[in-house]
Coordinates of C-alpha atoms in Angstrom, one line a residue:
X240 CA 82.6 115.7 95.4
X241 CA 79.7 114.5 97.6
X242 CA 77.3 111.9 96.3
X243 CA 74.2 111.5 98.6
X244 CA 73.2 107.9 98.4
X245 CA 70.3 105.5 100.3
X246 CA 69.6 103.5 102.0
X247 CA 73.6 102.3 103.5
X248 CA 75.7 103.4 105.8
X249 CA 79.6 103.2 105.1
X250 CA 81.0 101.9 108.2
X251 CA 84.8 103.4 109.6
X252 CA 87.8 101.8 108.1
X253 CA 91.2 100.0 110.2
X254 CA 93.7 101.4 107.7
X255 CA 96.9 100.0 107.1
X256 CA 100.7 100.8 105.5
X257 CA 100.7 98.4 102.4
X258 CA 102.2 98.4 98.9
X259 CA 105.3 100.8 100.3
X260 CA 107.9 100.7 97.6
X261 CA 110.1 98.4 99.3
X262 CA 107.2 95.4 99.0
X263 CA 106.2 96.5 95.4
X264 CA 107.5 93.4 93.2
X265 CA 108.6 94.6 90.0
X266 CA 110.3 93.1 86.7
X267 CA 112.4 95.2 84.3
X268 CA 115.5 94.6 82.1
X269 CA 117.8 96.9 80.8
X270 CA 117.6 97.9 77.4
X271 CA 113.6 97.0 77.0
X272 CA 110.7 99.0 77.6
X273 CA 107.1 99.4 76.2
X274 CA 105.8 96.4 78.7
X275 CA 102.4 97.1 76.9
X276 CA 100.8 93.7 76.7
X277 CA 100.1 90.9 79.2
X278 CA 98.6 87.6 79.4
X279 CA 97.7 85.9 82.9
X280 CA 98.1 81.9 82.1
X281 CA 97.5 80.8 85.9
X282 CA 97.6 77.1 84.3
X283 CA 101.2 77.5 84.1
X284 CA 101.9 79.7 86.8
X285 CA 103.2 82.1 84.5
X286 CA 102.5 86.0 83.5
X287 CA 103.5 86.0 79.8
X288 CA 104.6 89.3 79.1
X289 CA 105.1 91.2 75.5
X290 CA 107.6 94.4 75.0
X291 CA 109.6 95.9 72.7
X292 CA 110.8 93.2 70.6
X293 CA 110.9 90.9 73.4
X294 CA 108.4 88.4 74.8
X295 CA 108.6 87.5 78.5
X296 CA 107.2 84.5 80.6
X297 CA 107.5 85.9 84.8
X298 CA 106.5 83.6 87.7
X299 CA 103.4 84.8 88.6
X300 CA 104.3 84.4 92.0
X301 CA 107.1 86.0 91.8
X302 CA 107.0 88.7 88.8
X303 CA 110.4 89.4 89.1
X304 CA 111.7 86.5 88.0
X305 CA 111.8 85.8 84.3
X306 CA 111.7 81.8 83.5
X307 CA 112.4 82.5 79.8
X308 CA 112.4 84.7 77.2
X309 CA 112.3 84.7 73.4
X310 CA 113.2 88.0 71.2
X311 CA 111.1 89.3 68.7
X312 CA 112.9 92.0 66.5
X313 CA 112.7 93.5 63.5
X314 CA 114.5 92.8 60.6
X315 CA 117.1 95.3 59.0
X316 CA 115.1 95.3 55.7
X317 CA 111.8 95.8 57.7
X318 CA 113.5 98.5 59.6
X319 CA 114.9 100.1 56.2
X320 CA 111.3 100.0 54.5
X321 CA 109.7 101.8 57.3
X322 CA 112.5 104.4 57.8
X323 CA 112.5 105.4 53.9
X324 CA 108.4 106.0 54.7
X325 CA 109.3 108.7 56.8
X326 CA 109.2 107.3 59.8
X327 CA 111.8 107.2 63.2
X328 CA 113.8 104.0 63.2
X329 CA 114.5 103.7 66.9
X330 CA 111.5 104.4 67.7
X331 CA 108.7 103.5 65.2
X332 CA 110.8 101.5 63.4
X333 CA 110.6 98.1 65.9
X334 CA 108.3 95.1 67.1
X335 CA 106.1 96.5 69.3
X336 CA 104.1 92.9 71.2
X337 CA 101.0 94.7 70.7
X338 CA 98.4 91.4 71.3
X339 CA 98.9 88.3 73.4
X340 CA 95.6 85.4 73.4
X341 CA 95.5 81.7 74.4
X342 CA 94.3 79.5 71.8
X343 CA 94.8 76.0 73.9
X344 CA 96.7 74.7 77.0
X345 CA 100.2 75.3 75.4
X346 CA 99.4 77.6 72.4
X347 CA 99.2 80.8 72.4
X348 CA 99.1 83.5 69.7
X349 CA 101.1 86.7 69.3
X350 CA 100.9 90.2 67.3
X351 CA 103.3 93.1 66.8
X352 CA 103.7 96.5 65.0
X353 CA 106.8 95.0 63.0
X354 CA 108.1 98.2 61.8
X355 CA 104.5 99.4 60.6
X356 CA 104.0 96.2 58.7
X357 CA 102.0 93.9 61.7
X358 CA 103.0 90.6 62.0
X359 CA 101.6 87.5 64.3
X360 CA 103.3 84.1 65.1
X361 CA 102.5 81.6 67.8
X362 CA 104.2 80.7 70.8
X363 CA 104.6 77.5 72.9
X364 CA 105.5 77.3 76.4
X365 CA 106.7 74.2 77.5
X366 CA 110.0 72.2 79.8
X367 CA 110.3 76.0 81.2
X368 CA 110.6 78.1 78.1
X369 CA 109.2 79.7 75.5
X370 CA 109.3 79.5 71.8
X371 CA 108.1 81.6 68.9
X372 CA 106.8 78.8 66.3
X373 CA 107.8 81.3 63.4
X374 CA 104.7 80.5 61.5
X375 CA 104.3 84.0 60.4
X376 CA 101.2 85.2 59.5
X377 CA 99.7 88.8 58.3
X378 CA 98.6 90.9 61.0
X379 CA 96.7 93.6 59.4
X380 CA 93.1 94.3 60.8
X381 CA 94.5 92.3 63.7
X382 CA 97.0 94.8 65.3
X383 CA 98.3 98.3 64.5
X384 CA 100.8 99.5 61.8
X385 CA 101.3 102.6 64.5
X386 CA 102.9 101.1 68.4
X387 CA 101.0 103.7 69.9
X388 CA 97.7 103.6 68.2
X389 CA 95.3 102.1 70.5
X390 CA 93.5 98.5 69.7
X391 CA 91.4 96.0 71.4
X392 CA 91.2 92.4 71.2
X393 CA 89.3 89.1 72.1
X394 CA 90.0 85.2 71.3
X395 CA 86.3 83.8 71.3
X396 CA 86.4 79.8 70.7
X397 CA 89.6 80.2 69.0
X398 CA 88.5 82.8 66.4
X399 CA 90.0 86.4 66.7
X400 CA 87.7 89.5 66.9
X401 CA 90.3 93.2 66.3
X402 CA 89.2 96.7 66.2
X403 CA 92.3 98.5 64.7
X404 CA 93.3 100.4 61.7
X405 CA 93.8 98.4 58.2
X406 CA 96.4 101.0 57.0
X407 CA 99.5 102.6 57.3
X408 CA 98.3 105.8 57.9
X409 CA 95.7 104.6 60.4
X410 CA 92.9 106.1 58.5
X411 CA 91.0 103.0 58.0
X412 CA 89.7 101.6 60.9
X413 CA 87.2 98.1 61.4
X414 CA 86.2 95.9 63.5
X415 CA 87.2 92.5 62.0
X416 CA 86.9 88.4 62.3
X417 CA 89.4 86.8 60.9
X418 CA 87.6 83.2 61.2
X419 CA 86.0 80.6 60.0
X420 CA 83.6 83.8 58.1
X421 CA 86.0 86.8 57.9
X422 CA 83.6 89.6 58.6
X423 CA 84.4 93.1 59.2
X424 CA 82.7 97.1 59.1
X425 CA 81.9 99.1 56.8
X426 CA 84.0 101.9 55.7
X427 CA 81.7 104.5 56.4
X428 CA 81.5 107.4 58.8
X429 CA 78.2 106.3 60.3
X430 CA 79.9 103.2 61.6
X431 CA 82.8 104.4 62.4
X432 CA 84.0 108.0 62.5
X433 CA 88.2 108.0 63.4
X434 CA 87.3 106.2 66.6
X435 CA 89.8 105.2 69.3
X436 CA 89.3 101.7 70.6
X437 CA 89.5 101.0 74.1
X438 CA 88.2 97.3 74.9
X439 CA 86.6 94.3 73.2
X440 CA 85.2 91.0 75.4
X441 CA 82.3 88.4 75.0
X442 CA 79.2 87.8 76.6
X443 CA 78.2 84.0 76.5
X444 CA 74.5 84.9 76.7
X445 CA 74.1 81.4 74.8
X446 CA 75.3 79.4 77.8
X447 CA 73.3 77.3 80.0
X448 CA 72.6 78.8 83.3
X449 CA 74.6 76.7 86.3
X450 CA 72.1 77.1 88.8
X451 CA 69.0 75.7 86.3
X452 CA 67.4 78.8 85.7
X453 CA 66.7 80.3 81.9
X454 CA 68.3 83.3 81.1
X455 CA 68.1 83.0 77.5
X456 CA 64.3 82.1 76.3
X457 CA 64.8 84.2 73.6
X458 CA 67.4 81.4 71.8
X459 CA 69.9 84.2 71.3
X460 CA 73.4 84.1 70.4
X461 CA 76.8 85.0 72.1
X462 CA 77.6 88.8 71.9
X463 CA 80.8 90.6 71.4
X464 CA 80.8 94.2 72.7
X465 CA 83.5 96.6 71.2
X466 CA 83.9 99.9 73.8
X467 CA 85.4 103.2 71.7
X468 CA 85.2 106.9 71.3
X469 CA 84.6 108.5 68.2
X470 CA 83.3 111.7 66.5
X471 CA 79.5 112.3 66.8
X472 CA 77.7 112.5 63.4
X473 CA 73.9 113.1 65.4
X474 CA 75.1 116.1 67.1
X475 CA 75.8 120.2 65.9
X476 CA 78.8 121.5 66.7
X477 CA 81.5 124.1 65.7
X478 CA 84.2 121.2 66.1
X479 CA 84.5 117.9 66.1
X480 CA 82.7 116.1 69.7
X481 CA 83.7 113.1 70.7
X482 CA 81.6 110.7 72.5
X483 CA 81.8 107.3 73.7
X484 CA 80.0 104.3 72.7
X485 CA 79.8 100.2 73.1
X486 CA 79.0 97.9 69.8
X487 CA 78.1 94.6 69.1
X488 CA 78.0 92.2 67.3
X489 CA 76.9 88.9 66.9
X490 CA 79.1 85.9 67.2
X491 CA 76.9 83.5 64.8
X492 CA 77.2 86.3 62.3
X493 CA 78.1 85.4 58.9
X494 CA 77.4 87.8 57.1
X495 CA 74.9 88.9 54.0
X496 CA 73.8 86.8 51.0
X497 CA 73.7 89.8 48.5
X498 CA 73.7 92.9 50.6
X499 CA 76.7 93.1 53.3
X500 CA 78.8 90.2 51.9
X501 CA 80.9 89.5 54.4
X502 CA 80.4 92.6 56.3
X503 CA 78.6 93.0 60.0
X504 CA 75.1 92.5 59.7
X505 CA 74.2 92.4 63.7
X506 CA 76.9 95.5 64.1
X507 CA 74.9 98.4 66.3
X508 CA 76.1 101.2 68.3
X509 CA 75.0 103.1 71.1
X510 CA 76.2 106.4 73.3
X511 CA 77.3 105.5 76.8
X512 CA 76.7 108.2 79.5
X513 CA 78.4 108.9 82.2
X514 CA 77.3 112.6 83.0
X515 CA 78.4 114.7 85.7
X516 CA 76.6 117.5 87.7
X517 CA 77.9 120.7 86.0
X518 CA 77.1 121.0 82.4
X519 CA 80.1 120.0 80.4
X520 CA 80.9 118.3 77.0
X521 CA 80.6 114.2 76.8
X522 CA 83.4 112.5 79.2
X523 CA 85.1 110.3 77.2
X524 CA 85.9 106.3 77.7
X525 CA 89.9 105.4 78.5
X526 CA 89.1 101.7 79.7
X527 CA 86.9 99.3 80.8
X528 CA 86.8 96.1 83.0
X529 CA 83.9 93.1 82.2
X530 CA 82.5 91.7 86.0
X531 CA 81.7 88.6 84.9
X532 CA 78.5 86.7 86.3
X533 CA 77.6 83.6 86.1
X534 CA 74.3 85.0 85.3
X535 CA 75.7 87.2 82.0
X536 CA 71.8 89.5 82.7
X537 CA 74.2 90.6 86.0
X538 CA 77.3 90.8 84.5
X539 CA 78.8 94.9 84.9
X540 CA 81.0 96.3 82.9
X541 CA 83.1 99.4 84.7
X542 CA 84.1 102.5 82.7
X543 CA 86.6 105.3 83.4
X544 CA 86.4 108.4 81.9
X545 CA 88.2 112.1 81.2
X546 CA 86.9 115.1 80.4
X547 CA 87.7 115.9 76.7
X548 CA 88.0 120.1 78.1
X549 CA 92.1 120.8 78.1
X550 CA 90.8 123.3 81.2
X551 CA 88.9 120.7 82.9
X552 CA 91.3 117.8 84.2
X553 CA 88.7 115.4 85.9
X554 CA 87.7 111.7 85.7
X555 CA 85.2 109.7 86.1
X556 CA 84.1 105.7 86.9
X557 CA 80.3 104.4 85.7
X558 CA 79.0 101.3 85.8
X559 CA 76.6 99.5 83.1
X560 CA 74.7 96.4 83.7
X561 CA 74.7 94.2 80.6
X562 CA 70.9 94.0 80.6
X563 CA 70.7 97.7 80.5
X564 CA 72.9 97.8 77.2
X565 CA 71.4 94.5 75.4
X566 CA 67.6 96.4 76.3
X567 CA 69.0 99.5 74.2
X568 CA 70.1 97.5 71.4
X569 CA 66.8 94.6 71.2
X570 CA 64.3 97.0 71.6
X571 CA 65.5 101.1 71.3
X572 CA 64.7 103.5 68.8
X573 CA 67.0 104.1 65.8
X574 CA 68.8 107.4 64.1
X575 CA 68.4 108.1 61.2
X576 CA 70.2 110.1 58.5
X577 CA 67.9 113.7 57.1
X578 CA 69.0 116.0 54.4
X579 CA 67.6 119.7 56.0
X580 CA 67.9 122.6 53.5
X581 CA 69.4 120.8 50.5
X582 CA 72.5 120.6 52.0
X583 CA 73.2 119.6 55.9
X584 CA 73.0 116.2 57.0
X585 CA 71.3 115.8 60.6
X586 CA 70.8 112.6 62.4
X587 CA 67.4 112.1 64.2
X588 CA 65.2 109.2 65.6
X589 CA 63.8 107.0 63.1
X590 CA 59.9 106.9 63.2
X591 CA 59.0 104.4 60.3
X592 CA 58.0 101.1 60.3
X593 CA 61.0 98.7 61.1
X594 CA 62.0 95.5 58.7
X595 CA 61.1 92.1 59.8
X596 CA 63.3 90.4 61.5
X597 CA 64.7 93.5 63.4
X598 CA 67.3 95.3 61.8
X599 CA 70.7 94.0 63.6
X600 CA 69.3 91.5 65.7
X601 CA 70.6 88.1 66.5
X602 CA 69.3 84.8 64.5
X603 CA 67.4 83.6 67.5
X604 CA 64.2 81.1 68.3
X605 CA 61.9 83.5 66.3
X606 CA 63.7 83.7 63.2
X607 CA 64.2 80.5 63.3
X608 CA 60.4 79.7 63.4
X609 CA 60.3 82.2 60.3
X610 CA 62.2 80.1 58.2
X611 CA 65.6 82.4 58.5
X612 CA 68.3 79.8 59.8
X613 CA 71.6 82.2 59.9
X614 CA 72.5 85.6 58.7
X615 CA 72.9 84.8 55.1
X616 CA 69.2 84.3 54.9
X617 CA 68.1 87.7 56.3
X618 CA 65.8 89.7 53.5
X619 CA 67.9 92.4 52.0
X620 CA 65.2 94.9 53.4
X621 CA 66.6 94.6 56.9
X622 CA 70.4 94.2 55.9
X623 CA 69.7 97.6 54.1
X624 CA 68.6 99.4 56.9
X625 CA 71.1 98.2 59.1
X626 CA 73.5 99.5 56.5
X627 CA 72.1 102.8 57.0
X628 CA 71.1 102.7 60.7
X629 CA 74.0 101.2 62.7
X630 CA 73.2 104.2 64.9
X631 CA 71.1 103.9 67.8
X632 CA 68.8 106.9 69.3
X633 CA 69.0 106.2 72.9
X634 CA 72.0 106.1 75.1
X635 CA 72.8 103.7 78.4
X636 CA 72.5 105.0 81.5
X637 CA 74.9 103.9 84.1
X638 CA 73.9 101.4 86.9
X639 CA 73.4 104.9 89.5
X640 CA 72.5 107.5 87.5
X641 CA 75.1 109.1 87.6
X642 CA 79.2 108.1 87.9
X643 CA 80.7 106.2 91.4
X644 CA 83.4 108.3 91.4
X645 CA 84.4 111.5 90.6
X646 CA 88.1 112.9 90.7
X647 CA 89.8 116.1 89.9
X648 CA 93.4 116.2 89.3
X649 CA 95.7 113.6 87.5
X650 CA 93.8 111.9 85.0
X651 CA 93.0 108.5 85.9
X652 CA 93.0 106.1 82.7
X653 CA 93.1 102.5 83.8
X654 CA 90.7 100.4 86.0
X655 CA 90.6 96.7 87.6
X656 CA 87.5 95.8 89.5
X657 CA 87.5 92.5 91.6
X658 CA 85.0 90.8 94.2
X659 CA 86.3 90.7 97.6
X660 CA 85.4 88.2 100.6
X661 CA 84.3 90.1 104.0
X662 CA 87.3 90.3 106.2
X663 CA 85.5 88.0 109.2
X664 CA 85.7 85.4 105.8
X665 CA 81.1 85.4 106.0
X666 CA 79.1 86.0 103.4
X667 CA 76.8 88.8 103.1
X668 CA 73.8 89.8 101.0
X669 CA 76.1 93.0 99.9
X670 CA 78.9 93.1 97.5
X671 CA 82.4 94.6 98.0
X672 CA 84.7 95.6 94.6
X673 CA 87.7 97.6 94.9
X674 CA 88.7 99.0 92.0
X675 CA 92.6 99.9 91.2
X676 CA 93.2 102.5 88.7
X677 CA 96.3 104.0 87.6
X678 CA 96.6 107.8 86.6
X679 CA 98.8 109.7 84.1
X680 CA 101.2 110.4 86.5
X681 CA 101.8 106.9 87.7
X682 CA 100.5 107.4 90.7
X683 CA 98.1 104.0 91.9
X684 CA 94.8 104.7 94.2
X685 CA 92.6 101.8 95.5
X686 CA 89.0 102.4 95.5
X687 CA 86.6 100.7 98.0
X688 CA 83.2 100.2 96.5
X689 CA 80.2 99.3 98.2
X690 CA 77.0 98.0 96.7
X691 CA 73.6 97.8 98.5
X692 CA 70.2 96.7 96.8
X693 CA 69.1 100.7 95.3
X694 CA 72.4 101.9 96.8
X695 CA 76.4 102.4 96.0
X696 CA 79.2 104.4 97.5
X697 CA 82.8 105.2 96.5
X698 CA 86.0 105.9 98.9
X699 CA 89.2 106.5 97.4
X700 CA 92.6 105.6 99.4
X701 CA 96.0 106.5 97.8
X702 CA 97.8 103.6 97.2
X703 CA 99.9 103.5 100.3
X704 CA 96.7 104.3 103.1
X705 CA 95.0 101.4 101.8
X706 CA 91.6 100.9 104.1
X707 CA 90.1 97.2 104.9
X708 CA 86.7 97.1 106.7
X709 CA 86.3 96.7 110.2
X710 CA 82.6 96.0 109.8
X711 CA 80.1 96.3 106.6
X712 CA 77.9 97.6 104.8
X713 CA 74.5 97.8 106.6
X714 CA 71.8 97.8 104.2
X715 CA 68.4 99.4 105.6
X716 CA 69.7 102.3 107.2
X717 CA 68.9 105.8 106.9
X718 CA 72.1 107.4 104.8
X719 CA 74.9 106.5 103.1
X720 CA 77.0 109.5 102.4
X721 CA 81.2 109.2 101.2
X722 CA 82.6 111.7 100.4
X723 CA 85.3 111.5 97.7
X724 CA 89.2 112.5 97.6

């Protein structure tokens, strides 16, 4: 694939042999596997690691050294239960560490499957080891009954925000708060329709500015955005299309007075797209990775994506700006549900007059000046129409117009993006990610990225070929062509 881009030029790289197997530090233990959850606590110079009925705190220097470790297991009767439910007891039948989040300095707090029946605790670290508390508490709408059903997860002030399934089977799925207002979806197909969550973070768009500057006039609230696939409602099709989407909701939410007691009322949803050339169906999302700004109007979040085609094995990488997708959501059109011919249902753009305050929106300064204070206040007008509309009619546009990187071959389903300082140690008005993404078949690449003002281009380097610039990114000059692996 060849993107033609302007106006950079992509300088020649000095290439050199790094991450050979022999200087790849790794950590494993016989008997345990499913290392499927990780917590970075730099404070303690540990990674904090969660498996198969185990719970592991590495030197983060030194990964392959485990300073403690604490099981987790099942117990035989919770092993029994979930066997005589049909289920395999070596292999669905165990703690799976599905969720790992810091609550304070020491503190931090722990899910797993438990034999289909989710379970969380807290754990301490402290004079070199680690210990579960055993203050066991419920864990459902917080982690999966199923190991490998996919969640996400985000500790915001010390409240937990989960998108997961609520049931056994998995056919129940939300997007929950457990505190101080439990809040969670409706269980309805135009919120969510069997959707597979990927990732979940904050946006602190409440926060004073560092450098002085206003980026909040509005008086707006902290946002969490949920990224998932689901099945479309809006569009016609002889099977079910998935498509991807980012939600959010607000953190001040608490809910309705009458209508939407304690359910969402700030929860909207929009389609992401990350088209590529040749007509194909919707690529769908397999993670993300939040570029945070201290400026959250140029925070980015990166996507990867796969083609949903079984003949078409392909990926691809977009990036969104955060303004981009809060624009869609404060000020784009909304779907809206028709009846055509007695019998079909069809979803097109809403044309009416909207409630006041805007369905789904924030308490901010103007509501505030309107006498509405917090959610519970909201006229049941708008809370209704949110309860009908969660859907919105336009979709976000990556940063480009079109994906950084497309890739044929093994799928790639992972992603890390991360700034980088200029190998002569300068600063320059250009900035340099690389992202790291891992593919199906275990195979690592490094990807250079370089960003000019109307400008971006993508190089991909296996793993073991990995290229550092001998000079930079010119901005200003006349092309800026890469082609890609």
């Amino acid at each position: 694939t060849l993107l033609n881009l302007q106006p950079c030029i992509v300088i020649h790289c000095a290439c050199m042999c790094l991450f050979l197997d022999n200087h790849v530090i790794t950590f494993k233990e016989e008997g345990v596997w499913n290392y499927s959850t990780m917590l970075i606590r730099e404070d303690l110079g540990l990674l904090v690691l969660g498996a198969r009925e185990a719970i592991y705190a590495l030197d983060i220097n030194d990964i392959s050294v485990a300073k403690s470790k604490v099981p987790w297991k099942v117990t035989e009767e919770k092993q029994k239960e979930c066997t005589s439910k049909g289920k395999h007891p070596d292999i669905d039948c165990r703690n799976y560490v599905r969720m790992l989040h810091q609550m304070n300095d020491s503190l931090m707090y722990v899910c797993g499957t438990n034999a289909f029946s989710p379970t969380c605790d807290y754990i301490t670290y402290g004079d070199g080891r680690l210990k579960l508390e055993g203050k066991q508490e419920d864990g459902r709408g917080k982690c999966p009954f199923d190991p490998f059903q996919r969640s996400s997860s985000v500790m915001v002030d010390q409240d937990l925000y989960s998108a997961t399934s609520l049931n056994f089977l998995g056919s129940e799925p939300v997007i929950l708060r457990t505190s101080p207002f439990p809040l969670r979806t409706l269980f309805k197909s135009s919120w969510l329709n069997e959707p597979n969550f990927v990732y979940m973070d904050v946006v602190p768009e409440s926060e004073d500015n560092p450098e002085g500057d206003d980026d909040n006039p509005e008086g707006d609230d902290d946002k969490v955005y949920m990224f998932f696939s689901e099945n479309a409602v809006e569009y016609d099709f002889y099977n079910k299309l998935v498509v991807s989407r980012v939600a959010r909701v607000c953190k001040g939410d608490m809910g309705g007075q009458r209508t939407l007691q304690r359910k969402w009322t700030s929860f909207l949803k929009i389609r992401l797209d990350c088209s590529v050339p040749e007509p194909s169906l919707p690529y769908i999302i397999q993670d993300v990775f939040h570029v945070r700004h201290k400026k959250w109007r140029k925070s980015v979040f990166y996507a990867v994506f796969t083609s949903q085609s079984s003949t078409d094995l392909s990926s691809a990488v977009c990036a969104y700006n955060v303004t981009d997708i809060s624009e869609v959501f404060s000020r784009g059109k909304f779907k809206t549900e028709v009846t055509v011919e007695m019998s079909d249902v069809k979803w097109v753009m809403y044309n009416g007059e909207l409630p006041v305050p805007r369905p789904g929106a924030c308490i901010n300064n103007a509501a505030k000046s309107a006498g509405i204070m917090r959610s519970l206040d909201l006229p049941d007008k708008t809370l209704q129409f949110i309860r009908d509309h969660p859907l919105m009619d336009d979709a976000v546009r990556p940063i480009t117009g079109k994906p950084l990187l497309l890739k044929r071959g093994p799928l790639l389903t992972r992603l890390v993006v991360d700034d980088v300082t200029a190998p002569d140690g300068q600063s320059y008005p250009v900035m340099f990610h690389e992202l790291f993404v891992l593919s199906s078949c275990m195979q690592a690449l490094r990807l250079g990225l370089c960003r000019c003002p109307s400008a971006a281009a993508v190089v991909i380097f296996p793993v073991w070929t990995v290229c550092w610039p001998e000079t930079l990114t010119v901005p200003g000059t006349p092309q800026c062509n890469s082609a890609l692996e």
